[in-house]
Tab-separated table of C-alpha atoms in Angstrom:
chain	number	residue	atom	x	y	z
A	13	UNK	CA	2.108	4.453	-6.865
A	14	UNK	CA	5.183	6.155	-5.515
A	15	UNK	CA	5.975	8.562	-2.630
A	16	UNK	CA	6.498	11.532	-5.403
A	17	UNK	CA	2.470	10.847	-7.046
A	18	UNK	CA	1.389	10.835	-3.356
A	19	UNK	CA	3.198	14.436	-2.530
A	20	UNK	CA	1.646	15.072	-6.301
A	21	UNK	CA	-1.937	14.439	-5.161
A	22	UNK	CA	-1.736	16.444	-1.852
A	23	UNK	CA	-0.020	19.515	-3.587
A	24	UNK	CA	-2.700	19.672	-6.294
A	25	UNK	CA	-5.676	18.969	-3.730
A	26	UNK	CA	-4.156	22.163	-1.790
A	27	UNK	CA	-3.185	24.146	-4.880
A	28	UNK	CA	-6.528	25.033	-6.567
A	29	UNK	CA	-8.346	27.408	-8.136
A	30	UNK	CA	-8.446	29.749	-4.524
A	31	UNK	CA	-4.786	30.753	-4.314
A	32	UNK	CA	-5.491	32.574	-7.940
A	33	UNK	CA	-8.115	34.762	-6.187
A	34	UNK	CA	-7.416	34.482	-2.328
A	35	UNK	CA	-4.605	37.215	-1.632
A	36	UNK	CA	-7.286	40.174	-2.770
A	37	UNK	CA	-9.695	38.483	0.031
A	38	UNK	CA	-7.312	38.754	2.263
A	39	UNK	CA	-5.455	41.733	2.246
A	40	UNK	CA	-9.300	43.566	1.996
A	41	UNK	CA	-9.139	41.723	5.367
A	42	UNK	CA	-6.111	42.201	6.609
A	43	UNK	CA	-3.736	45.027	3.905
A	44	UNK	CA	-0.362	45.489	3.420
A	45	UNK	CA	2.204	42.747	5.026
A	46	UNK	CA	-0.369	41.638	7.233
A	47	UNK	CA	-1.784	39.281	4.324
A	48	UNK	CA	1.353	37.691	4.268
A	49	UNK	CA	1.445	37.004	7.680
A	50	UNK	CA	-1.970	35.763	8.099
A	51	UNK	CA	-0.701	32.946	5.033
A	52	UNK	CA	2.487	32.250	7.222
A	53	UNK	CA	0.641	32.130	10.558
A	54	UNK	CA	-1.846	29.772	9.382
A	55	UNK	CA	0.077	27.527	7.435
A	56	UNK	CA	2.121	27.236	10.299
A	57	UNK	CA	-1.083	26.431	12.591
A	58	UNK	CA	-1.940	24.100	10.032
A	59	UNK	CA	0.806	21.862	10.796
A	60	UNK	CA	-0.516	19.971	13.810
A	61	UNK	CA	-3.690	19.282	11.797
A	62	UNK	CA	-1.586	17.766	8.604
A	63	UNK	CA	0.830	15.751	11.438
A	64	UNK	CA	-2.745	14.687	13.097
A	65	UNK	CA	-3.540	12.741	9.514
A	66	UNK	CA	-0.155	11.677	8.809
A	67	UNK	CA	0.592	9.959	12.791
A	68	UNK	CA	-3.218	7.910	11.776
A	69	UNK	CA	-2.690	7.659	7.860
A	70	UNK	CA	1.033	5.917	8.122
A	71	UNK	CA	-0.987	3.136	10.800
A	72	UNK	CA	-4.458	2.652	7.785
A	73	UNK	CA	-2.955	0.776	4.572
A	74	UNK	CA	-6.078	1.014	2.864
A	75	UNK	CA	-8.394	3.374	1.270
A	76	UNK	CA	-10.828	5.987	2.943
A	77	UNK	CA	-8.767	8.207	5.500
A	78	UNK	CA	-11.024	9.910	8.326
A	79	UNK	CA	-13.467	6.847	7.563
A	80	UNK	CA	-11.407	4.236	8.782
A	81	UNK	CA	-10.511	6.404	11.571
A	82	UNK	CA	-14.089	6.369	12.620
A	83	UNK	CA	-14.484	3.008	12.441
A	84	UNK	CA	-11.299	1.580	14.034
A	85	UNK	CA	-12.369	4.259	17.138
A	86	UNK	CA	-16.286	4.763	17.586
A	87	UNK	CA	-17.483	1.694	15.305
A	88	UNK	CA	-19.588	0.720	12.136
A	89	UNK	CA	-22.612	3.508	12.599
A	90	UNK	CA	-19.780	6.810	13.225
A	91	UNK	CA	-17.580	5.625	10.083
A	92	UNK	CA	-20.464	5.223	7.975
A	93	UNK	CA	-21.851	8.317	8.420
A	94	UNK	CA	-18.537	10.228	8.420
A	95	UNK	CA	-17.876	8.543	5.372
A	96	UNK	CA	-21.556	9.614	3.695
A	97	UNK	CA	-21.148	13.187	4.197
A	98	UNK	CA	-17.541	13.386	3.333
A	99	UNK	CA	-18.628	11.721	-0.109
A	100	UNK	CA	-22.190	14.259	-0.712
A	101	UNK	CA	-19.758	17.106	0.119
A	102	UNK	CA	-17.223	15.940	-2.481
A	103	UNK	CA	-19.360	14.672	-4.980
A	104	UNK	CA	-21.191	18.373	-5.119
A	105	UNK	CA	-17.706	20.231	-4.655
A	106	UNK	CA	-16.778	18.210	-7.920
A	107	UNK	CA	-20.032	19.095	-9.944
A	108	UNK	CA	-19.257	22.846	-8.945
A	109	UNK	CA	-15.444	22.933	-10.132
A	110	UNK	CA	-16.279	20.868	-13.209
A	111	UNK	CA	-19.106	23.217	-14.383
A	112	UNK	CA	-16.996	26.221	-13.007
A	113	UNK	CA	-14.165	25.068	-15.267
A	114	UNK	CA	-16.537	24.291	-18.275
A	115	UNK	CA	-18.339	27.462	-17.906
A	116	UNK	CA	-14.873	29.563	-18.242
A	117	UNK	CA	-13.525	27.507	-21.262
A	118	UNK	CA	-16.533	26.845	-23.269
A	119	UNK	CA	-16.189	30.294	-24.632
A	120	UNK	CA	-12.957	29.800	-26.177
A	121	UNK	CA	-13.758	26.549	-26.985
A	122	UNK	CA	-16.961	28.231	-29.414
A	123	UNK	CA	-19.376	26.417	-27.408
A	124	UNK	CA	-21.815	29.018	-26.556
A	125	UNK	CA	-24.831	29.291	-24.103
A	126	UNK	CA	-25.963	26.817	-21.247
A	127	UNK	CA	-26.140	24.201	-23.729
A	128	UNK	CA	-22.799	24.421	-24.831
A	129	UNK	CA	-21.287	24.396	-21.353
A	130	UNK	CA	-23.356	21.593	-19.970
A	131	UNK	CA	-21.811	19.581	-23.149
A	132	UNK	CA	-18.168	20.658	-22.337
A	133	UNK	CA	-19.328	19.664	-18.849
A	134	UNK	CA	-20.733	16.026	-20.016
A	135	UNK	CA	-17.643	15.312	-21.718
A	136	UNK	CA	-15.343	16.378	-19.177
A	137	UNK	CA	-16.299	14.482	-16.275
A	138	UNK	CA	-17.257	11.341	-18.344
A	139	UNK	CA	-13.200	11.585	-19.815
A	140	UNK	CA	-12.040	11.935	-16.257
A	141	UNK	CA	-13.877	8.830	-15.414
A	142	UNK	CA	-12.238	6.992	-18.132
A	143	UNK	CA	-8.914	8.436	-17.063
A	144	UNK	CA	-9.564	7.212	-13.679
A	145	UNK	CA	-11.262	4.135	-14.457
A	146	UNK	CA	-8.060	3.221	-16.604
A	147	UNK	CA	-5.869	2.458	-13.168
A	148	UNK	CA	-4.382	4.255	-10.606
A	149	UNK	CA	-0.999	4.345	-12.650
A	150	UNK	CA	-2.565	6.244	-15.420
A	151	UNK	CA	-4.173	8.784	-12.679
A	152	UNK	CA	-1.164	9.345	-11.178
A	153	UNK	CA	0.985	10.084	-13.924
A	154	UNK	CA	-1.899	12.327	-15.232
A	155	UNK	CA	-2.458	13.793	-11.797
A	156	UNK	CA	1.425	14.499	-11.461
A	157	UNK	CA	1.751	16.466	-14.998
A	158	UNK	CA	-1.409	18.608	-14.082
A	159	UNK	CA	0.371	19.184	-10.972
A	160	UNK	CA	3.451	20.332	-12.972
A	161	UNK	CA	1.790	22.591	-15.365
A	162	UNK	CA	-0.029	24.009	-12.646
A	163	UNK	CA	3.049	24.977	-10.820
A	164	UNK	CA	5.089	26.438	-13.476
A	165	UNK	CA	3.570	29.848	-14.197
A	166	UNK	CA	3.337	30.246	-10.505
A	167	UNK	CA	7.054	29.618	-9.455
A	168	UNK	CA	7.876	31.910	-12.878
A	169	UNK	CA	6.095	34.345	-11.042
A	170	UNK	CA	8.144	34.299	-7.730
A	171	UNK	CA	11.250	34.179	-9.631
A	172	UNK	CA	10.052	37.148	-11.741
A	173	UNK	CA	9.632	38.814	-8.311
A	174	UNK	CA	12.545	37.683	-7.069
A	175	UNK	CA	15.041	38.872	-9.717
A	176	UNK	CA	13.156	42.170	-9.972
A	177	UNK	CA	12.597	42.933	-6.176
A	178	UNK	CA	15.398	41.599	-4.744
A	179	UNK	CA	14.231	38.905	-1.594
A	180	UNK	CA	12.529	41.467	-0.058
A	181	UNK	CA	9.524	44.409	-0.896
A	182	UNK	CA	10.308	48.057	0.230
A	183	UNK	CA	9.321	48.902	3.982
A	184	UNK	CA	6.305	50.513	2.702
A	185	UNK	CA	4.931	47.357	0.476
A	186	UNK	CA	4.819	45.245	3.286
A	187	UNK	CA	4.168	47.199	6.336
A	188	UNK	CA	2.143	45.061	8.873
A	189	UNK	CA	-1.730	47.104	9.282
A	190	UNK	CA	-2.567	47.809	12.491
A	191	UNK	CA	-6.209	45.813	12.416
A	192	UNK	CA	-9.083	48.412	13.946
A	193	UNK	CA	-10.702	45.140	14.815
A	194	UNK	CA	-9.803	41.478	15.979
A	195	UNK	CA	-13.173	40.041	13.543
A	196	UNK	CA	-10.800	40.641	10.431
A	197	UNK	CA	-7.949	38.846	10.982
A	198	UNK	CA	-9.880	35.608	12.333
A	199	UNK	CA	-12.112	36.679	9.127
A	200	UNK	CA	-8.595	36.717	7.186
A	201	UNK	CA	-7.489	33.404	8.946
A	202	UNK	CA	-10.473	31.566	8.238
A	203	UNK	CA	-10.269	32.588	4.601
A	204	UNK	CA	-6.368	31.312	4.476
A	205	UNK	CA	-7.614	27.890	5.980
A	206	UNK	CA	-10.076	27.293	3.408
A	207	UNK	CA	-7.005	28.033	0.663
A	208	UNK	CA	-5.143	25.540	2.587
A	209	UNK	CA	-7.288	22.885	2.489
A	210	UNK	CA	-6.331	19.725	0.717
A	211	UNK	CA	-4.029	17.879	2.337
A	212	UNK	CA	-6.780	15.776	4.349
A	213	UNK	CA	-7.036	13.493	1.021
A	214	UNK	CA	-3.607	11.776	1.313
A	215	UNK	CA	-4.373	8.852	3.276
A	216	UNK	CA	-7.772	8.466	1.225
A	217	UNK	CA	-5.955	6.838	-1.016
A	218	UNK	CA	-3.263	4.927	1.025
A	219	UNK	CA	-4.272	1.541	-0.159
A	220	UNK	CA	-2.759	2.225	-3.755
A	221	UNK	CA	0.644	3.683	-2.471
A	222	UNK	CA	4.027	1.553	-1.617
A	223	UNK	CA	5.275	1.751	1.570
A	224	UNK	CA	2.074	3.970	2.714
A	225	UNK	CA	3.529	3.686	6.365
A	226	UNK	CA	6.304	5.921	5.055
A	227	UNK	CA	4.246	7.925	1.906
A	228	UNK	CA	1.593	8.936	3.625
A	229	UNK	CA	3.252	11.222	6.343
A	230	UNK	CA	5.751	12.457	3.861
A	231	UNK	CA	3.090	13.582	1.525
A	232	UNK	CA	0.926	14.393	4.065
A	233	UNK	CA	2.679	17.441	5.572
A	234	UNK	CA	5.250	17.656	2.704
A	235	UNK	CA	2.283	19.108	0.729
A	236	UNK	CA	1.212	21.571	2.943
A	237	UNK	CA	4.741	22.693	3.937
A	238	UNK	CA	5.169	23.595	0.279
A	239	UNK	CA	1.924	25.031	0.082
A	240	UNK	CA	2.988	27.303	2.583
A	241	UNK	CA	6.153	28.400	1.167
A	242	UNK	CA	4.483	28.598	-2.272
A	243	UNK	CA	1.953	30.957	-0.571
A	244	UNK	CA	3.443	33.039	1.338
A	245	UNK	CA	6.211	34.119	-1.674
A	246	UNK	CA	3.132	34.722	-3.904
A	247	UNK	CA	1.228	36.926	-1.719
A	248	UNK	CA	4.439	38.762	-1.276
A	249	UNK	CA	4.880	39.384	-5.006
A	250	UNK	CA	0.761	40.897	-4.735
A	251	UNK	CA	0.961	42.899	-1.920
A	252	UNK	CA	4.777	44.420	-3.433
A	253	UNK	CA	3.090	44.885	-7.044
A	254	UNK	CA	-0.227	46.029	-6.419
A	255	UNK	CA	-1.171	48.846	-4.039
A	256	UNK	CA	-4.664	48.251	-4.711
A	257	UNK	CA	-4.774	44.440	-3.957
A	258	UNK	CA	-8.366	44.266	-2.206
A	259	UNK	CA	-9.719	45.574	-5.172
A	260	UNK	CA	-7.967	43.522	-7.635
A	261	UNK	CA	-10.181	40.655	-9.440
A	262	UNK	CA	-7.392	38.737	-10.517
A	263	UNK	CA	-4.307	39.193	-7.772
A	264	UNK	CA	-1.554	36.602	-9.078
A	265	UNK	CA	-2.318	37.465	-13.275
A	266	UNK	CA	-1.998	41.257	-12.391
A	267	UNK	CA	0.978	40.944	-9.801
A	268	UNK	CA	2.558	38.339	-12.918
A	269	UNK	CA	1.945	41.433	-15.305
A	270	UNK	CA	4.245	43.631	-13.204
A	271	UNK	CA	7.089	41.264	-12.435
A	272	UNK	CA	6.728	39.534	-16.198
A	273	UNK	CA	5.094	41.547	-18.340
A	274	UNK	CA	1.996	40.439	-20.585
A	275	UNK	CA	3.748	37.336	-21.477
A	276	UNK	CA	3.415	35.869	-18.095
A	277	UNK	CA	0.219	37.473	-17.071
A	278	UNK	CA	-0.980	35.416	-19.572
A	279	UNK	CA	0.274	32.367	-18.515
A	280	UNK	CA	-0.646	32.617	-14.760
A	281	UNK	CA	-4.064	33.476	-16.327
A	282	UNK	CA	-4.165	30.078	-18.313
A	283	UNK	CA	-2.959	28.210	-14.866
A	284	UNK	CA	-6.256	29.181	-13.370
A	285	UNK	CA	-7.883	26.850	-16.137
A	286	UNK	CA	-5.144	23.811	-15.378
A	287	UNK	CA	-5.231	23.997	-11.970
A	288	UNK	CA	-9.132	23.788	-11.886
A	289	UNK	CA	-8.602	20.261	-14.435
A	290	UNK	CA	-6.107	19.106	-11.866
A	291	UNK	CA	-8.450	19.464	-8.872
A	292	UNK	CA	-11.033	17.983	-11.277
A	293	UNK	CA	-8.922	14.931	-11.698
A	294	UNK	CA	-8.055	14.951	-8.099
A	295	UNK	CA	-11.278	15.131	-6.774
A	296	UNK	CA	-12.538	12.447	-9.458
A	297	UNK	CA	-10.023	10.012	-8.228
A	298	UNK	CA	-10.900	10.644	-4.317
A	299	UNK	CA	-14.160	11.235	-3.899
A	300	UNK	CA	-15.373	7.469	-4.984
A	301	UNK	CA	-12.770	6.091	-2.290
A	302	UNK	CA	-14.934	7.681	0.241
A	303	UNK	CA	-17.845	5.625	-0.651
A	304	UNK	CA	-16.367	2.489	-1.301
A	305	UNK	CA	-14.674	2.874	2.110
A	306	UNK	CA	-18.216	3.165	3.982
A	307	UNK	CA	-19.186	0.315	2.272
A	308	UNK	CA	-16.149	-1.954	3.101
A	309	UNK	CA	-17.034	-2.578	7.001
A	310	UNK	CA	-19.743	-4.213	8.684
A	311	UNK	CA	-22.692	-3.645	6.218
A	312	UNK	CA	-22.134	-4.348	2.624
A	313	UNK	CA	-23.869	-1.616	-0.050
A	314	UNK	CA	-24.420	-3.245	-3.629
A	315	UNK	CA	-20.740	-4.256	-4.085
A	316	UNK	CA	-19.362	-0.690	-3.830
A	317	UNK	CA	-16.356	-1.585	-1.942
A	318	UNK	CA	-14.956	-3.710	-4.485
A	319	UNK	CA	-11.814	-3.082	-6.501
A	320	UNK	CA	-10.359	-3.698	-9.775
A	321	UNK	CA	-6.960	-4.988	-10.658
A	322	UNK	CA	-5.809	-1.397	-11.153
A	323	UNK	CA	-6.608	-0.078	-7.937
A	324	UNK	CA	-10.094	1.609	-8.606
A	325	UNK	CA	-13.402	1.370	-6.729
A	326	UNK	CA	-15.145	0.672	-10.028
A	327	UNK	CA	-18.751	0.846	-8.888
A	328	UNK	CA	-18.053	3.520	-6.413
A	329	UNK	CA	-16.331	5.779	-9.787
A	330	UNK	CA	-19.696	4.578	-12.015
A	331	UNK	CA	-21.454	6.232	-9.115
A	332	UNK	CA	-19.565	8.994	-9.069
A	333	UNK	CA	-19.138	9.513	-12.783
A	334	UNK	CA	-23.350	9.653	-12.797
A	335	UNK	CA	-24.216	11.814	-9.691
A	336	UNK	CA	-21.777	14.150	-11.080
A	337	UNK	CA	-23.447	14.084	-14.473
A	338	UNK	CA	-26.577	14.724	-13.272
A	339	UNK	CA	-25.662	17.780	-11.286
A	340	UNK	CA	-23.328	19.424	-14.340
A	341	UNK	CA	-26.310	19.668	-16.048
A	342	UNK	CA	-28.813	21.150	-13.570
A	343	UNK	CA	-28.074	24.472	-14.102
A	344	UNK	CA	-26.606	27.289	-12.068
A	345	UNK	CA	-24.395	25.300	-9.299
A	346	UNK	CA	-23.149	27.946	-7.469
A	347	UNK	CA	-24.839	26.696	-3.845
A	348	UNK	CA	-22.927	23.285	-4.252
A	349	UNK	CA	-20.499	23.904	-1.450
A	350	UNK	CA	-22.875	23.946	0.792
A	351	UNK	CA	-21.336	20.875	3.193
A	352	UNK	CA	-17.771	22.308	2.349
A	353	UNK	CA	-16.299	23.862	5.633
A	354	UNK	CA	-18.826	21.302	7.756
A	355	UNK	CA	-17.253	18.259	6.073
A	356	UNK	CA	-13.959	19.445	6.561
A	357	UNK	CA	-14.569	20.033	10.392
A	358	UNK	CA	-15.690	16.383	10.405
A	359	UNK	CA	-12.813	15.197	9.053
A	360	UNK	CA	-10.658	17.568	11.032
A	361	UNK	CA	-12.886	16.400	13.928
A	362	UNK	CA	-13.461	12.904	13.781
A	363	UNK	CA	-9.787	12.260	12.589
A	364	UNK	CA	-8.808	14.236	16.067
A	365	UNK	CA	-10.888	12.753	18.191
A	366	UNK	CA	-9.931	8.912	16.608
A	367	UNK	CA	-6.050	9.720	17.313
A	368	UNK	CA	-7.028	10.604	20.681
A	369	UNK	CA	-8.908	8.032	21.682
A	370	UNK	CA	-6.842	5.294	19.450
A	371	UNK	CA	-3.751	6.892	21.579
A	372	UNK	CA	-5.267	6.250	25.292
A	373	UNK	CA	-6.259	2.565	24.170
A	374	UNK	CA	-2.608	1.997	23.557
A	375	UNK	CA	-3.872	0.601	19.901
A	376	UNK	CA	-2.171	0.626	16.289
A	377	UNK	CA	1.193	1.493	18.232
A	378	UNK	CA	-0.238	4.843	19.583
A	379	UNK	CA	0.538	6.348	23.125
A	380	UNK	CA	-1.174	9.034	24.920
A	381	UNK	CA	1.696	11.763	24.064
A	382	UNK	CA	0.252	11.349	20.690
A	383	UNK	CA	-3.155	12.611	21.754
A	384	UNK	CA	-2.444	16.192	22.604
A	385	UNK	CA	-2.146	16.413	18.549
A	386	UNK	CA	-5.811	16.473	18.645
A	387	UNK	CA	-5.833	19.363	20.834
A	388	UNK	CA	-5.028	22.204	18.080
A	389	UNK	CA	-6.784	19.820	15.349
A	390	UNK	CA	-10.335	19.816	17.329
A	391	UNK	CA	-9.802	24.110	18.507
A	392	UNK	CA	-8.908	24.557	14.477
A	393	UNK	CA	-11.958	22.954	13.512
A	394	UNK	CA	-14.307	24.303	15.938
A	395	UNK	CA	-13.546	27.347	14.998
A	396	UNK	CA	-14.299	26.656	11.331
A	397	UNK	CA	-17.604	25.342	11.778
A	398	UNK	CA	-18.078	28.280	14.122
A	399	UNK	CA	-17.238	30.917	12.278
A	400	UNK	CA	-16.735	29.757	8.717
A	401	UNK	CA	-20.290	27.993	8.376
A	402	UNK	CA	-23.392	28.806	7.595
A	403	UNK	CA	-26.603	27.648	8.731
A	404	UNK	CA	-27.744	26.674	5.473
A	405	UNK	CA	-24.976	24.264	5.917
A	406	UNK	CA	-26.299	23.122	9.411
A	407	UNK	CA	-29.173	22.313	7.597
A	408	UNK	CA	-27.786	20.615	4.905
A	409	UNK	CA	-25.450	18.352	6.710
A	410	UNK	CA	-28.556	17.073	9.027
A	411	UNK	CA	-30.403	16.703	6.027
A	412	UNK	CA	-27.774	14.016	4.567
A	413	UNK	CA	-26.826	12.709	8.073
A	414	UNK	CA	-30.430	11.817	7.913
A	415	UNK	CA	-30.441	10.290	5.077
A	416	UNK	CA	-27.096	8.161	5.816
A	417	UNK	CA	-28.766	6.698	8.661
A	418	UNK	CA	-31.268	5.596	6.245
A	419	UNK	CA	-28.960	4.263	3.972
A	420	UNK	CA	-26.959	2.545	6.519
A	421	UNK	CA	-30.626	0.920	7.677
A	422	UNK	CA	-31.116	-0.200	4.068
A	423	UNK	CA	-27.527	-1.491	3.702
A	424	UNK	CA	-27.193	-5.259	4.655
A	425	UNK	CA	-24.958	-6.665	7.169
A	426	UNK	CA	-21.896	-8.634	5.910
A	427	UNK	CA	-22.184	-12.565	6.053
A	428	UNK	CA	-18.686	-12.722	7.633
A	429	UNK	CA	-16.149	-10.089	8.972
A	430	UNK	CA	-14.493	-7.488	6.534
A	431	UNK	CA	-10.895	-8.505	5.822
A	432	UNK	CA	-7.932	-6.591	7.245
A	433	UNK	CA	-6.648	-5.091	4.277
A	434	UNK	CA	-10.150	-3.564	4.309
A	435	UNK	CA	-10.176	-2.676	7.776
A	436	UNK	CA	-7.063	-0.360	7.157
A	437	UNK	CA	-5.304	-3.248	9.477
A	438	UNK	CA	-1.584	-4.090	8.484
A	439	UNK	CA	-1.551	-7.768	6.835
C-alpha cells in the first residue's frame, strides 16, 4: 500500500457522515461567520494532536497505533487495555454506522420493516468482511474509490459556490456573532472536534504501508489539513446560502440546492449514503488491527495476532465480522457510541503521554523538544472527556476496562519474546 491509499484512509476516516449534518449544530451554537471560524480554529488546534501521531507513527512499522505506544512506554498491562477499549468502542461505532446506513437505504432498496434492514445489515457487513478479508490491496483500492465518490459532490458544491459567490459571502452572510456566552463556543468547538476526528487511525495500519516512516506523517496530518480546508469552504457555502442554518436538517443538500440547483442537491444527498459505506469499509479494515495488536505482545490471545499473506489479521476480522453481526441485528443501536469521545481521549491521551515519556528516555530517536507536543494533545483531550462525555460513558468504559483486565488474566503469556516487527520496532 502506497502513500496516496494511506492519505485515502485518513481522509475518509475524517470525512463521514457528520460533516453532512454538523454546520446546522454549529452555527445553532455559534451563527453567522462564527461557524466558520470555530471549523478553522479547531482544525487549526487540531494540528499538534495529528503531528503528536505522526512524530510516534513514522518510529511503529507495524500495526495498532496508540497500542504500541502504550506498550513501548508504560508496558504489557497499559497497551492491552488501551488496545481493548479502543477495539469495544470501534467495534460498536461500526454496528451503529452499518445499521444507520442499512436503515436509510433499505427503503429504496424495497426491503421494508426491521426485518428487512437487519438483512441489508447482515449482508453488508459480512461483504465488507470479504472485501477486507480479500487483502489489503483490494481494501485499499476499494477504500480509495469510496473516498473519491465521496468527495465529488462535495468539492461540486464549493465550486458551485465559488463561481456563483465569488471567493467571498456578502458582509452580512458571514458576520462573526457576538456569543452572549463563552459555554457555546467551547459547546461549538467540541462539536467541530468530534467532526474532525479520524485521523488517529493512520498509523493503525502502518504495518501494511511502504516506507511507513515517510507515509504515515504525510497522511497523518495531510488528511486533516484537507479536512480543514474542505470544511471550512463548505460551511462557508451554508452559512452564505441559508439564513436559517440552525434550523436546517440537511445543511450541505440544501446549501447544494442553492449554489446547484436540484441536480446537485441530489447528489450531495446520495454522498451521505457513500460516505457512510466508506467509513463502513474504513472502520471494517481498522478496527480488527486493534485487537490483533493487543494480542501481539507479551500474552498471546487464541492466535489473534496472526496475519495472512495479504496483510489481514484474519482471526481478529472473523471476530470482528461476528460481534458486528450480532449487534446489527439487536435492534435499535442508537446508544452504541457510548465509549466514543472516552476512547478517543485515550488515544489522544495515552499517545501524548507515550511521546512524552518516549522523548525524555531519549528512545526511538526522540528528544525532549519533542515532548511539549503532548502538551496541547493531553489539554485537547481533557477537555473532551470533560466536557464532551457523559457519565454513562464513565460507566461504560470501567465496565470494559474491567473486563480487559479479565481478559488479559485469561490470556496466556508468550513462550518466548514477541518479534520486532510485532513490537512496532524497525527490523
Amino acid at each position: 500500500m502506497g502513500p496516496l491509499q494511506l492519505l485515502a484512509l485518513g481522509v475518509n476516516g475524517i470525512v463521514g457522515v457528520g460533516i453532512f449534518f454538523a454546520p446546522a449544530e454549529v452555527a445553532a451554537l455559534a451563527p453567522g461567520g462564527s461557524a466558520i471560524a470555530a471549523f478553522a480554529l479547531t482544525g487549526l488546534a487540531l494540528i499538534p494532536v495529528a503531528l503528536a501521531f505522526a512524530v510516534l507513527g513514522r518510529r511503529f512499522n507495524a500495526d495498532g497505533g496508540p497500542v504500541l505506544f502504550a506498550r513501548a512506554a508504560f508496558g504489557e498491562r497499559a497497551s492491552f487495555l488501551v488496545g481493548w477499549v479502543a477495539y469495544v468502542s470501534a467495534f460498536l461505532s461500526t454496528s451503529a454506522v452499518v445499521a444507520g446506513l442499512s436503515q436509510a437505504v433499505a427503503p429504496s432498496l424495497g426491503l421494508e420493516g426491521a426485518l428487512g434492514q437487519r438483512v441489508l445489515a447482515s449482508v453488508l457487513v459480512t461483504a465488507l468482511a470479504g472485501v477486507v478479508a480479500s487483502g489489503i490491496r483490494v481494501s485499499a483500492g476499494t477504500w480509495t474509490a469510496l473516498t473519491v465518490f465521496k468527495l465529488l459532490p462535495l468539492a461540486a458544491l464549493l465550486v458551485a459556490f465559488l463561481a456563483l459567490s465569488g471567493p467571498a459571502p456578502g458582509a452580512s452572510a458571514v458576520a462573526v456573532a457576538s456569543p452572549a456566552v463563552d459555554v457555546s463556543w467551547l459547546r461549538a468547538g467540541l462539536t467541530v472536534m468530534f467532526a474532525y476526528q479520524g485521523f488517529e487511525i493512520v498509523p493503525v495500519i502502518a504495518g501494511q504501508v511502504r516506507s511507513s516512516s515517510r507515509a504515515v506523517p504525510l497522511a497523518t496530518v495531510g488528511s486533516l489539513l484537507l479536512a480543514v480546508l474542505l470544511y471550512v469552504g463548505l460551511v462557508w457555502a451554508c452559512v452564505a446560502a441559508l439564513p436559517d442554518l440552525a434550523s436546517s436538517a440537511t445543511p450541505l443538500a440544501a446549501a447544494a440546492g442553492v449554489w446547484g440547483g436540484p441536480g446537485l442537491e441530489g447528489w450531495v444527498r446520495a454522498g451521505t449514503s457513500v460516505s457512510a459505506l466508506g467509513i463502513c469499509l474504513g472502520m471494517m479494515v481498522t478496527t480488527p488491527r486493534y485487537l490483533s495488536a493487543l494480542a501481539s505482545g507479551e500474552h498471546t490471545l487464541l492466535g489473534l495476532d496472526g496475519m495472512s499473506a495479504g496483510g489481514v489479521p484474519l482471526r481478529a476480522l472473523a471476530v470482528t465480522w461476528g460481534l458486528v453481526l450480532l449487534f446489527v441485528n439487536l435492534g435499535d443501536l442508537s446508544e452504541l457510541f457510548a465509549l466514543s469521545s472516552i476512547a478517543v481521549l485515550m488515544q489522544y491521551g495515552v499517545t501524548a503521554a507515550a511521546l512524552a515519556t518516549l522523548s525524555w528516555r531519549r528512545e526511538r530517536g526522540l528528544r525532549p523538544l519533542h515532548a511539549l507536543l503532548a502538551v496541547p494533545t493531553l489539554g485537547l483531550g481533557l477537555t473532551l472527556v470533560a466536557f464532551g462525555a457523559s457519565v454513562r460513558e464513565g460507566v461504560t468504559t470501567v465496565l470494559t476496562t474491567v473486563a480487559g483486565l479479565v481478559l488479559l488474566r485469561l490470556s496466556r503469556p508468550r513462550a518466548s519474546e514477541p518479534s520486532a516487527a510485532l513490537r512496532g520496532e524497525p527490523l
